[in-house]
Amino acid sequence: MHHYKLAPTALPQLPKAPTGIEGLDEITEGGLPLGRPTLVCGSAGCGKTLLGIEFLVRGILDYDEPGVLMTFEETANELTANVASLGFDLQAMQADKKLRVDHVHIERSEIEETGEYDLEGLFIRLGYAIDSIGAKRVMLDTIEALFAGFPNEAVLRSEIRRLFRWLKDKGVTTVITAERGEGTLTRQGLEEYVSDCVILLDNRVIDQITTRRLRIVKYRGSTHGTNEYPYLITEDGFSVLPVTSLKLEHTVSDTIISSGVPSLDEMFARRGWYQGSSILITGTAGTAKTTLAASFALETCRRGERCLFFAFEESPAQLIRNMRTVGLDLQPCVDQGLLLIEASRPTLNGLERHLVTVHKLIKEFRPQAVVIDPISNLISVGSISEVRSMLTRLIDFLKVSNVTALFTALVSGRDGRMELTEEGISSLVDTWLSVRDLEGIGERNRGLSIFKARGMAHSNQVREFLVTDQGIQLLDVVIGPLGIITGASRLTQRIQEQAHLTAQQQEADRKDRELERKRRVLEATIANLRTEFESVEEELRRVHSEEQSRQQASDKARDSAAENLNNRLLGASQRPA
């Protein structure tokens, strides 16, 4: 039995020519098929010609591969002027023998008169252009102009096949542009079958906002991204939104950074959140979300790190003025070049343009932290699913770059959590803070709680906080009989507690005085007993002394009588008989 299955690394991979276009190489997993034709099709104004020209220009600038641009519609001068706004100097490349631009004019009436049409002349011109500069890349713009008005479809098909086969035999990597047909990718409906790679560009308008999408329809011999990917044509050229980060393979950091509010840091087990993580602050209007975001931005700048602040509701001057009133002076950070405030209405651009703007500024400014305030405004320029897709890419891109991201979002007052779950953003972030109104009797107070913090224990309390002229201050939790007490009730509770403490102190003082009185009475009683005891003791001593005196007198009298008796007896014995 034969085993034909080889190890994954045993078979050679399809050689590819990198395009140098941001994002496109990631989607195609390396670039376009090397030495084979690629068809780029789409409707008018979707950027087919630009993609092809950038493929040639990037090949010259980045990979030192000369290129040939053969156009059947625009002249060389027109093309050169059109792409000059993107910073591409085609004339200089032609002067350096790195690029050949050849405009081929095809007259339809001549074809109709003679009835004969073949591509021999084109092959000769194209072959000469390729050989003269040693071209590795070729672009034909557009194939419709080449076969316009050709009546015989059978001959047309054979000529198209012959063109593609000739390009393969020359070994050049070719981009051929084609107009989109009715119900087919191209007008002839054939080019996509003989091409090795087909890229479809789509330019659509949804709710008055233009959105461009790119899709790899097929890629022989290679796997590729199959989704529709947003792309942009900016002053830097053609760029597909990067999708490299969607594999969730980024590295993570164990470094803890401060939120800018010390009392908020204490609510996390590790006194802050992880660097490179994503933080979401949600709340109703007026719950100091922007102030919390500005505190984080200011703390980032205090560490000497750069912060990029996207403001969708306030101008930079208004943001700086408002934050100064709460003790957060952002102006020095701006002056030092540590803080960049980018302010614009979300409706200025589509979602893709916002995402590319973020990418571009992050590459230029290289911040350690990014703040977007608020992301909920993006709903005005896209559906919830589109915003979720855009934010998924944004969050992943920031994580790959190890940039700490803080987002704020406005939610409805009734059921903010439900609305946000629909928006689908809360599941994307690592840390979710909620700020909300705690309504008391005749007043509204602000409360902050942590819904989640991945990889870290955190407080489960709702902490009341104040926005003071020294920034945000979280207050200690006061528990009453009915739960957490805020605002004026907190003051009432404090007065009651103070009165209770005063009463307790007074009761303790009264007991101390009572004890003192009892001690004095007891000491007086002890003194009286001691005096009485001393009197009894003295009386006993007196009686005992008198008894001793009597005993001594008695003994003395007895001794005296005995002595007298002895003397009488002695005197009688000495008398003569």
XYZ file of C-alpha atoms in Angstrom, residues 298 301 307 309 316 319-320 329-341 365:
21
model
C -2.738 62.582 32.639
C 1.895 61.492 30.710
C -1.065 59.166 25.172
C -6.776 60.989 22.992
C -9.219 70.011 22.280
C -11.580 69.448 26.759
C -8.492 71.115 28.260
C -4.243 70.296 33.659
C -3.642 68.627 30.296
C -2.012 71.629 28.597
C 1.565 70.940 29.857
C 1.292 67.372 28.536
C 0.249 68.711 25.125
C 3.100 71.244 25.169
C 5.633 68.526 26.009
C 4.411 66.397 23.128
C 3.248 63.592 25.429
C -0.469 64.083 24.779
C -2.049 64.301 21.327
C -5.756 65.176 21.225
C 2.971 59.009 17.465
